[in-house]
Coordinates of C-alpha atoms and ligand atoms in Angstrom, one line a residue:
X523 CA -1.7 32.6 -32.2
X524 CA 1.7 30.5 -32.0
X525 CA 4.6 32.1 -33.7
X526 CA 6.5 29.5 -36.0
X527 CA 10.1 28.9 -34.7
X528 CA 12.6 28.4 -37.3
X529 CA 15.8 26.5 -36.7
X530 CA 17.5 26.0 -39.8
X531 CA 20.5 27.9 -38.9
X532 CA 20.8 26.3 -35.6
X533 CA 20.6 22.8 -37.3
X534 CA 23.4 23.8 -39.4
X535 CA 25.6 25.0 -36.6
X536 CA 24.9 22.1 -34.4
X537 CA 25.3 19.2 -36.7
X538 CA 28.7 18.4 -38.1
X539 CA 28.8 19.3 -41.7
X540 CA 28.4 15.5 -43.0
X541 CA 25.7 14.6 -40.8
X542 CA 23.7 18.0 -41.8
X543 CA 24.5 17.0 -45.7
X544 CA 23.1 13.7 -45.0
X545 CA 19.8 14.8 -43.4
X546 CA 19.3 17.3 -45.9
X547 CA 19.6 14.7 -48.6
X548 CA 17.2 12.2 -46.6
X549 CA 14.7 15.4 -46.6
X550 CA 14.9 16.1 -50.3
X551 CA 14.3 12.3 -51.2
X552 CA 11.3 12.0 -48.8
X553 CA 9.8 15.1 -50.5
X554 CA 10.4 13.3 -54.0
X555 CA 8.7 10.5 -52.6
X556 CA 5.8 12.8 -50.9
X557 CA 6.9 12.1 -47.6
X558 CA 7.3 14.6 -44.8
X559 CA 10.6 14.3 -42.7
X560 CA 11.4 15.2 -39.3
X561 CA 14.3 15.3 -36.8
X562 CA 12.6 13.9 -33.6
X563 CA 13.5 13.2 -29.8
X564 CA 16.6 13.7 -27.8
X565 CA 18.3 15.4 -30.5
X566 CA 15.9 18.4 -30.7
X567 CA 16.0 18.6 -26.9
X568 CA 20.0 18.6 -26.8
X569 CA 20.0 21.1 -29.7
X570 CA 18.2 23.6 -27.5
X571 CA 20.4 23.1 -24.6
X572 CA 23.7 23.1 -26.8
X573 CA 24.7 19.4 -25.6
X574 CA 26.3 17.4 -28.3
X575 CA 24.2 14.4 -29.3
X576 CA 24.6 13.1 -32.9
X577 CA 22.4 10.0 -32.2
X578 CA 20.1 11.2 -34.8
X579 CA 16.5 9.9 -35.1
X580 CA 14.3 10.6 -38.1
X581 CA 10.6 10.3 -38.3
X582 CA 9.0 10.3 -41.5
X583 CA 5.1 10.6 -42.4
X584 CA 5.0 8.0 -45.0
X585 CA 7.0 5.0 -45.3
X586 CA 10.2 4.8 -43.4
X587 CA 11.3 1.5 -45.4
X588 CA 10.7 2.7 -48.8
X589 CA 12.8 6.0 -48.0
X590 CA 15.6 4.0 -46.5
X591 CA 15.8 1.6 -49.6
X592 CA 15.7 4.5 -52.2
X593 CA 18.5 6.0 -50.0
X594 CA 20.3 2.9 -50.0
X595 CA 20.1 2.5 -53.5
X596 CA 21.6 6.0 -54.5
X597 CA 24.3 6.1 -51.9
X598 CA 27.1 4.2 -50.2
X599 CA 25.3 3.0 -47.2
X600 CA 24.3 -0.1 -45.4
X601 CA 20.7 -0.8 -44.9
X602 CA 19.1 -2.6 -42.3
X603 CA 15.5 -3.0 -42.0
X604 CA 13.0 -4.0 -39.0
X605 CA 9.9 -4.4 -41.2
X606 CA 7.7 -5.2 -37.8
X607 CA 8.5 -1.6 -36.7
X608 CA 8.7 0.0 -39.8
X609 CA 12.1 1.2 -39.0
X610 CA 15.3 1.2 -40.9
X611 CA 18.9 2.1 -40.1
X612 CA 21.3 3.6 -42.4
X613 CA 25.1 3.2 -41.7
X614 CA 27.3 5.6 -43.4
X615 CA 31.1 5.7 -43.0
X616 CA 31.2 7.7 -40.0
X617 CA 27.7 7.8 -38.5
X618 CA 24.3 6.3 -38.8
X619 CA 20.6 7.6 -39.3
X620 CA 17.7 5.8 -37.9
X621 CA 14.6 6.5 -39.7
X622 CA 11.1 5.4 -38.5
X623 CA 7.6 5.7 -39.8
X624 CA 5.7 8.3 -37.6
X625 CA 3.2 6.1 -36.0
X626 CA 0.3 6.2 -33.3
X627 CA 0.7 3.7 -30.6
X628 CA -2.1 1.9 -28.5
X629 CA -1.4 0.1 -25.4
X630 CA -3.4 -3.0 -25.1
X631 CA -2.9 -3.4 -21.2
X632 CA -0.1 -1.7 -19.1
X633 CA 3.4 -2.6 -19.3
X634 CA 2.7 -4.6 -22.4
X635 CA 4.0 -3.7 -26.0
X636 CA 2.0 -1.1 -27.8
X637 CA 0.3 -2.0 -31.0
X638 CA 1.6 0.4 -33.6
X639 CA -0.2 2.1 -36.7
X640 CA 1.0 4.6 -39.1
X641 CA 0.3 8.2 -38.0
X642 CA 1.2 11.6 -38.1
X643 CA 4.2 13.5 -36.6
X644 CA 1.8 14.7 -34.0
X645 CA 0.5 11.4 -33.4
X646 CA 4.3 10.3 -33.0
X647 CA 5.1 12.8 -30.7
X648 CA 2.1 12.0 -28.4
X649 CA 3.4 8.4 -27.9
X650 CA 6.8 10.0 -26.3
X651 CA 7.9 10.1 -22.8
X652 CA 8.0 13.9 -21.7
X653 CA 7.5 17.2 -23.3
X654 CA 11.2 18.0 -23.8
X655 CA 11.3 14.8 -25.8
X656 CA 8.2 15.6 -27.7
X657 CA 9.4 18.1 -30.3
X658 CA 10.4 17.9 -34.0
X659 CA 12.2 19.9 -36.5
X660 CA 10.9 19.4 -40.0
X661 CA 13.6 18.6 -42.5
X662 CA 11.4 18.8 -45.6
X663 CA 12.6 21.7 -48.0
X664 CA 9.4 23.6 -48.1
X665 CA 9.0 23.5 -44.2
X666 CA 12.9 23.4 -43.3
X667 CA 13.8 24.2 -39.8
X668 CA 10.1 24.7 -38.4
X669 CA 9.7 23.5 -34.9
X670 CA 6.9 21.4 -34.3
X671 CA 6.1 21.4 -30.5
X672 CA 2.6 20.6 -29.6
X673 CA 3.2 19.7 -26.1
X674 CA 5.3 22.9 -25.0
X675 CA 8.5 21.1 -24.6
X676 CA 10.5 24.2 -25.5
X677 CA 8.9 26.1 -22.5
X678 CA 9.5 23.1 -20.1
X679 CA 13.2 23.4 -21.1
X680 CA 13.3 26.9 -20.3
X681 CA 12.1 26.3 -16.9
X682 CA 13.9 23.2 -16.2
X683 CA 10.8 20.7 -15.9
X684 CA 10.3 17.2 -16.8
X685 CA 6.5 16.8 -17.5
X686 CA 4.5 13.8 -18.8
X687 CA 2.0 14.3 -21.7
X688 CA -1.1 12.9 -20.1
X689 CA -2.1 11.3 -17.0
X690 CA -1.7 7.7 -18.1
X691 CA 1.9 8.0 -19.2
X692 CA 3.3 6.1 -16.4
X693 CA 0.4 3.4 -16.5
X694 CA 1.1 2.8 -19.9
X695 CA 4.8 2.4 -19.6
X696 CA 6.2 2.4 -16.1
X697 CA 10.0 2.6 -17.5
X698 CA 9.1 6.1 -17.8
X699 CA 9.4 6.3 -14.0
X700 CA 13.0 5.4 -14.3
X701 CA 13.6 7.9 -17.2
X702 CA 12.0 10.7 -15.6
X703 CA 14.6 10.2 -12.7
X704 CA 17.5 10.0 -15.4
X705 CA 16.5 13.1 -17.2
X706 CA 15.9 15.1 -14.1
X707 CA 19.3 14.7 -12.4
X708 CA 21.1 14.6 -15.8
X709 CA 19.7 17.9 -16.6
X710 CA 19.6 19.2 -13.4
X711 CA 15.8 19.7 -13.8
X712 CA 12.6 19.1 -11.5
X713 CA 9.8 17.0 -11.7
X714 CA 7.0 19.1 -12.9
X715 CA 4.4 18.8 -9.9
X716 CA 1.7 17.0 -11.3
X717 CA 4.2 14.5 -13.0
X718 CA 5.7 13.9 -9.7
X719 CA 2.3 13.2 -8.2
X720 CA 1.4 10.8 -11.1
X721 CA 4.9 9.3 -10.8
X722 CA 4.5 8.9 -7.2
X723 CA 1.1 7.4 -7.5
X724 CA 2.0 4.9 -10.3
X725 CA 5.1 3.3 -8.5
X726 CA 3.4 0.2 -8.3
X727 CA 3.0 -0.1 -12.1
X728 CA 6.7 -1.2 -12.2
X729 CA 5.6 -4.5 -11.3
X730 CA 4.1 -4.8 -15.1
X731 CA 7.4 -4.3 -16.4
X732 CA 9.5 -7.0 -17.8
X733 CA 12.8 -8.0 -16.0
X734 CA 14.7 -7.1 -19.4
X735 CA 13.1 -3.5 -19.7
X736 CA 13.6 -2.9 -16.0
X737 CA 17.2 -3.9 -16.3
X738 CA 18.1 -1.9 -19.5
X739 CA 16.7 1.3 -17.7
X740 CA 18.8 0.5 -14.5
X741 CA 21.7 0.1 -16.9
X742 CA 21.0 3.4 -18.8
X743 CA 21.1 5.0 -15.1
X744 CA 24.4 3.6 -14.4
X745 CA 25.8 4.7 -17.4
X746 CA 24.9 8.4 -16.4
X747 CA 27.8 10.7 -15.1
X748 CA 26.5 10.6 -11.3
X749 CA 24.1 7.8 -11.1
X750 CA 24.1 7.9 -7.3
X751 CA 21.8 11.0 -7.6
X752 CA 19.3 9.3 -9.8
X753 CA 19.6 6.4 -7.4
X754 CA 19.2 8.5 -4.5
X755 CA 16.2 10.2 -5.8
X756 CA 14.7 6.8 -6.7
X757 CA 15.2 5.7 -2.9
X758 CA 13.8 8.9 -1.6
X759 CA 10.5 8.4 -3.9
X760 CA 10.1 4.6 -3.0
X761 CA 11.0 3.6 -6.6
X762 CA 14.3 1.7 -6.1
X763 CA 12.5 -0.5 -3.1
X764 CA 10.3 -1.6 -5.8
X765 CA 13.0 -3.4 -7.7
X766 CA 14.3 -4.8 -4.4
X767 CA 12.9 -3.9 -1.0
X768 CA 16.5 -3.9 0.7
X769 CA 18.1 -1.9 -2.0
X770 CA 19.4 1.5 -0.7
X771 CA 20.3 4.7 -2.6
X772 CA 21.8 6.3 0.4
X773 CA 25.0 8.4 1.5
X774 CA 27.0 5.2 1.6
X775 CA 26.3 4.6 -2.0
X776 CA 27.2 8.0 -3.2
X777 CA 30.5 7.9 -1.4
X778 CA 31.2 4.4 -2.9
X779 CA 30.3 5.5 -6.5
X780 CA 32.5 8.6 -6.2
X781 CA 35.5 6.2 -5.2
X782 CA 34.6 3.8 -8.0
X783 CA 34.8 6.9 -10.3
X784 CA 38.3 7.7 -9.4
X785 CA 39.3 4.3 -10.6
X786 CA 37.6 4.8 -13.7
X787 CA 40.5 4.4 -15.9
X788 CA 41.2 1.1 -14.6
X789 CA 37.7 -0.6 -14.6
X790 CA 34.3 -0.2 -16.5
X791 CA 32.0 1.6 -14.2
X792 CA 28.3 0.2 -14.7
X793 CA 29.3 -3.5 -13.6
X794 CA 31.2 -2.0 -10.7
X795 CA 28.3 0.2 -9.8
X796 CA 26.0 -2.8 -10.0
X797 CA 28.2 -4.7 -7.5
X798 CA 28.0 -1.7 -5.0
X799 CA 24.4 -1.3 -5.6
X800 CA 23.8 -5.1 -4.5
X801 CA 26.4 -4.8 -1.7
X802 CA 23.8 -4.1 1.0
X803 CA 21.7 -7.2 0.1
X804 CA 22.1 -10.6 1.5
X805 CA 22.9 -13.4 -0.9
X806 CA 19.3 -14.6 -0.6
X807 CA 18.1 -11.0 -1.4
X808 CA 20.5 -10.8 -4.2
X809 CA 18.8 -13.9 -5.9
X810 CA 15.5 -12.3 -5.6
X811 CA 17.0 -9.2 -7.3
X812 CA 18.5 -11.4 -10.0
X813 CA 15.0 -12.6 -10.8
X814 CA 13.5 -9.3 -11.1
X815 CA 16.2 -8.0 -13.6
X816 CA 17.1 -11.3 -15.2
X817 CA 21.0 -10.2 -16.1
X818 CA 22.9 -12.2 -18.8
X819 CA 25.3 -14.8 -17.3
X820 CA 28.4 -12.6 -17.0
X821 CA 26.5 -10.0 -14.7
X822 CA 24.9 -12.4 -12.7
X823 CA 28.1 -14.1 -11.9
X824 CA 29.6 -10.7 -10.9
X825 CA 26.8 -10.0 -8.6
X826 CA 26.9 -13.5 -6.8
X827 CA 30.9 -13.3 -6.6
X828 CA 30.6 -10.0 -5.1
X829 CA 28.3 -11.1 -2.2
X830 CA 30.2 -14.4 -2.0
X831 CA 33.5 -12.8 -1.6
X832 CA 31.9 -10.4 1.1
X833 CA 31.1 -13.4 3.3
X834 CA 34.5 -14.7 2.9
X835 CA 36.3 -11.2 3.5
X836 CA 37.2 -11.9 7.2
X837 CA 39.8 -14.7 6.2
X838 CA 41.5 -11.7 4.9
X839 CA 42.0 -10.1 8.5
X840 CA 44.2 -13.1 9.8
X841 CA 47.6 -11.7 10.8
X842 CA 50.6 -12.8 8.5
X843 CA 48.9 -14.0 5.6
X844 CA 51.4 -15.2 2.7
X845 CA 50.8 -13.7 -0.6
X846 CA 50.2 -17.3 -2.1
X847 CA 47.5 -17.5 0.5
X848 CA 46.0 -14.3 -0.5
X849 CA 46.3 -15.2 -4.2
X850 CA 44.5 -18.7 -3.4
X851 CA 41.6 -17.1 -1.7
X852 CA 40.9 -14.6 -4.6
X853 CA 42.1 -16.2 -7.8
X854 CA 38.5 -17.5 -8.9
X855 CA 36.9 -14.3 -8.3
X856 CA 36.2 -11.6 -11.2
X857 CA 38.7 -8.5 -10.7
X858 CA 35.4 -6.2 -10.5
X859 CA 33.8 -8.2 -7.8
X860 CA 37.5 -7.9 -5.7
X861 CA 37.2 -4.2 -6.7
X862 CA 34.0 -3.6 -5.4
X863 CA 34.9 -5.4 -2.3
X864 CA 37.9 -3.3 -1.7
X865 CA 35.8 0.0 -2.2
X866 CA 33.2 -1.5 -0.2
X867 CA 35.0 -2.7 2.9
X868 CA 35.6 -0.4 5.9
X869 CA 38.4 -2.5 7.3
X870 CA 41.8 -1.2 5.9
X871 CA 43.8 -4.5 6.2
X872 CA 41.0 -6.3 3.9
X873 CA 41.4 -3.3 1.5
X874 CA 44.8 -3.4 1.4
X875 CA 45.1 -7.3 0.6
X876 CA 42.3 -6.8 -2.0
X877 CA 44.4 -4.2 -3.7
X878 CA 47.6 -6.1 -3.5
X879 CA 45.8 -8.8 -5.4
X880 CA 44.4 -6.6 -8.1
X881 CA 47.4 -4.5 -8.7
X882 CA 50.0 -7.0 -8.2
X883 CA 49.7 -10.6 -7.4
X884 CA 47.4 -11.5 -9.9
X885 CA 49.8 -10.7 -12.6
X886 CA 52.7 -12.6 -10.9
X887 CA 53.7 -15.6 -13.2
X888 CA 56.8 -17.8 -13.2
X889 CA 59.3 -17.3 -15.9
X890 CA 59.1 -21.0 -16.7
X891 CA 56.0 -22.3 -18.4
X892 CA 54.6 -25.8 -19.2
X893 CA 56.6 -26.1 -22.5
X894 CA 59.9 -25.2 -20.4
X895 CA 59.1 -28.1 -18.0
X896 CA 58.4 -30.4 -20.8
X897 CA 61.6 -29.6 -22.3
X898 CA 63.2 -30.4 -18.7
X899 CA 61.8 -34.0 -19.0
X900 CA 58.6 -33.4 -16.9
X901 CA 56.1 -35.4 -18.7
X902 CA 52.8 -33.7 -19.5
X903 CA 50.2 -34.8 -16.7
X904 CA 48.8 -33.9 -13.1
X905 CA 52.8 -33.7 -11.8
X906 CA 53.3 -30.9 -14.3
X907 CA 50.5 -28.9 -13.2
X908 CA 51.6 -29.3 -9.4
X909 CA 55.2 -28.0 -10.3
X910 CA 53.4 -25.1 -11.9
X911 CA 51.5 -24.2 -9.1
X912 CA 54.5 -24.8 -6.7
X913 CA 56.6 -22.4 -8.9
X914 CA 53.7 -19.8 -8.7
X915 CA 53.6 -20.0 -5.1
X916 CA 57.3 -19.6 -4.7
X917 CA 57.2 -16.6 -7.0
X918 CA 54.2 -15.1 -5.1
X919 CA 56.2 -15.4 -1.6
X920 CA 59.4 -14.3 -3.1
X921 CA 61.2 -17.6 -2.7
X922 CA 62.3 -17.8 -6.1
X923 CA 63.5 -14.8 -8.6
X924 CA 65.6 -15.8 -11.2
X925 CA 65.3 -18.6 -14.1
X926 CA 68.1 -20.5 -12.2
X927 CA 65.9 -20.3 -8.9
X928 CA 63.1 -21.6 -10.6
X929 CA 64.8 -24.3 -12.6
X930 CA 66.4 -25.5 -9.1
X931 CA 62.8 -25.6 -7.8
X932 CA 61.5 -27.8 -10.8
X933 CA 64.5 -30.3 -10.4
X934 CA 63.6 -30.5 -6.4
X935 CA 59.8 -31.0 -6.9
X936 CA 60.6 -33.5 -9.8
X937 CA 63.1 -35.7 -7.9
X938 CA 60.9 -36.1 -4.8
Ligands
ATP190 P1 19.7 9.8 -24.4 O1 20.4 11.1 -24.4 O2 19.1 9.3 -22.9 O3 20.1 8.9 -25.3 P2 17.0 10.1 -25.9 O4 15.9 10.9 -25.8 O5 17.8 10.0 -27.5 O6 18.0 10.4 -24.9 P3 16.5 7.3 -26.6 O7 16.3 6.3 -25.2 O8 17.4 7.1 -27.3 O9 16.5 8.7 -25.7 O10 14.7 7.6 -27.1 C1 14.6 8.3 -27.9 C2 13.5 8.8 -28.2 O11 12.5 7.8 -28.1 C3 13.2 9.7 -26.7 O12 13.7 11.2 -26.9 C4 11.6 9.5 -26.5 O13 11.2 10.8 -27.2 C5 11.6 8.4 -27.1 N1 11.3 7.3 -26.2 C6 12.3 6.5 -25.5 N2 11.8 5.7 -24.7 C7 10.5 6.0 -24.4 C8 9.4 5.5 -23.5 N3 9.7 4.5 -22.6 N4 8.3 6.0 -23.6 C9 7.9 7.1 -24.5 N5 8.8 7.6 -25.5 C10 10.2 7.0 -25.3

């Protein structure tokens, strides 16, 4: 017989006090409404692992929307309801709680979003990705702290295994392939042998997943501490190639990601990682990859910029390039695209010049601006623009230093 495991004291130790009080209040309110409340998903896994995670998901056998409404009525919280999914979010002052109605999911076809019906906590756990994410802790006072672990997630946590709950899992939702690799590397776990077999068999099912979902999971990978490990494993297994056949997750990428991290205080990492990931693609291949992941405009532009600049890098190897010329070659590219090229390029001259632009030239500004020029009698219009450009060039090339130098240059330009 299975022994009941009670985690009441662990919950109290693990959660910050306010959060602990809040979930207990929700548990009591659920009981008043005749509903049973559970803490579910990643937080239960992380509680066992002793990893902080205060992104709490609650599931209720009953009606999450009704429960959340009641709570919002009696406390100072902001309520957001998603009636279609029977979920609600309560925003407190310092944290928020997501409450969902425990549910059963039926997949009409692979890759499609599931059809949802209310269900028990066991149903709710069965729709989850891996055993380690399919545990719940009861928060209803009568059973407070009892672990619900029908798929032996705790054993898998102890053995360091990522295991799917059934053989159809990757077929139903192939994004789980990317999620499996993410957890495997994040936690230093292994894929349980049958899960690995199923994963490899179902790699083609990634084609059934929408571009938005693929991109979301790729972004989640790039937010991890060492995404190169996940990408390398994805490459070894042939998963990365399914997103584009020319993508590589090899040692080059690992080395470049590591370099990117050394700059992490200066640049946001995920976009820079993205640029480095596509660096081995041609511009045509990049367009194919963009079609597959359909990113927002800004990311699309960044990836295009990165490869466009890569094609023009040879111009930066010319001897005796004036700083103004370097500025002119680079100022239209986003700093992240330039940074990616600086990391990726093996030519030290190119790297130096890209870095000169990034850390110095792009900040160079003349002391005089348009208003000063108007005050000096230059009429607004194209000539004024030209003079400002000439001022910047002179400043970049060290030809003017003081305000008087700049004023002289303005007089010379305007009297021409
Ligand atoms: P993380 O630490 O990465 O945020 P998490 O476990 O909280 O981990 P989420 O992506 O926030 O992960 O998802 C919350 C829970 O929802 C998961 O623990 C898992 O049980 C379930 N889940 C998420 N995505 C899927 C999926 N594609 N298939 C099945 N279950 C999923």
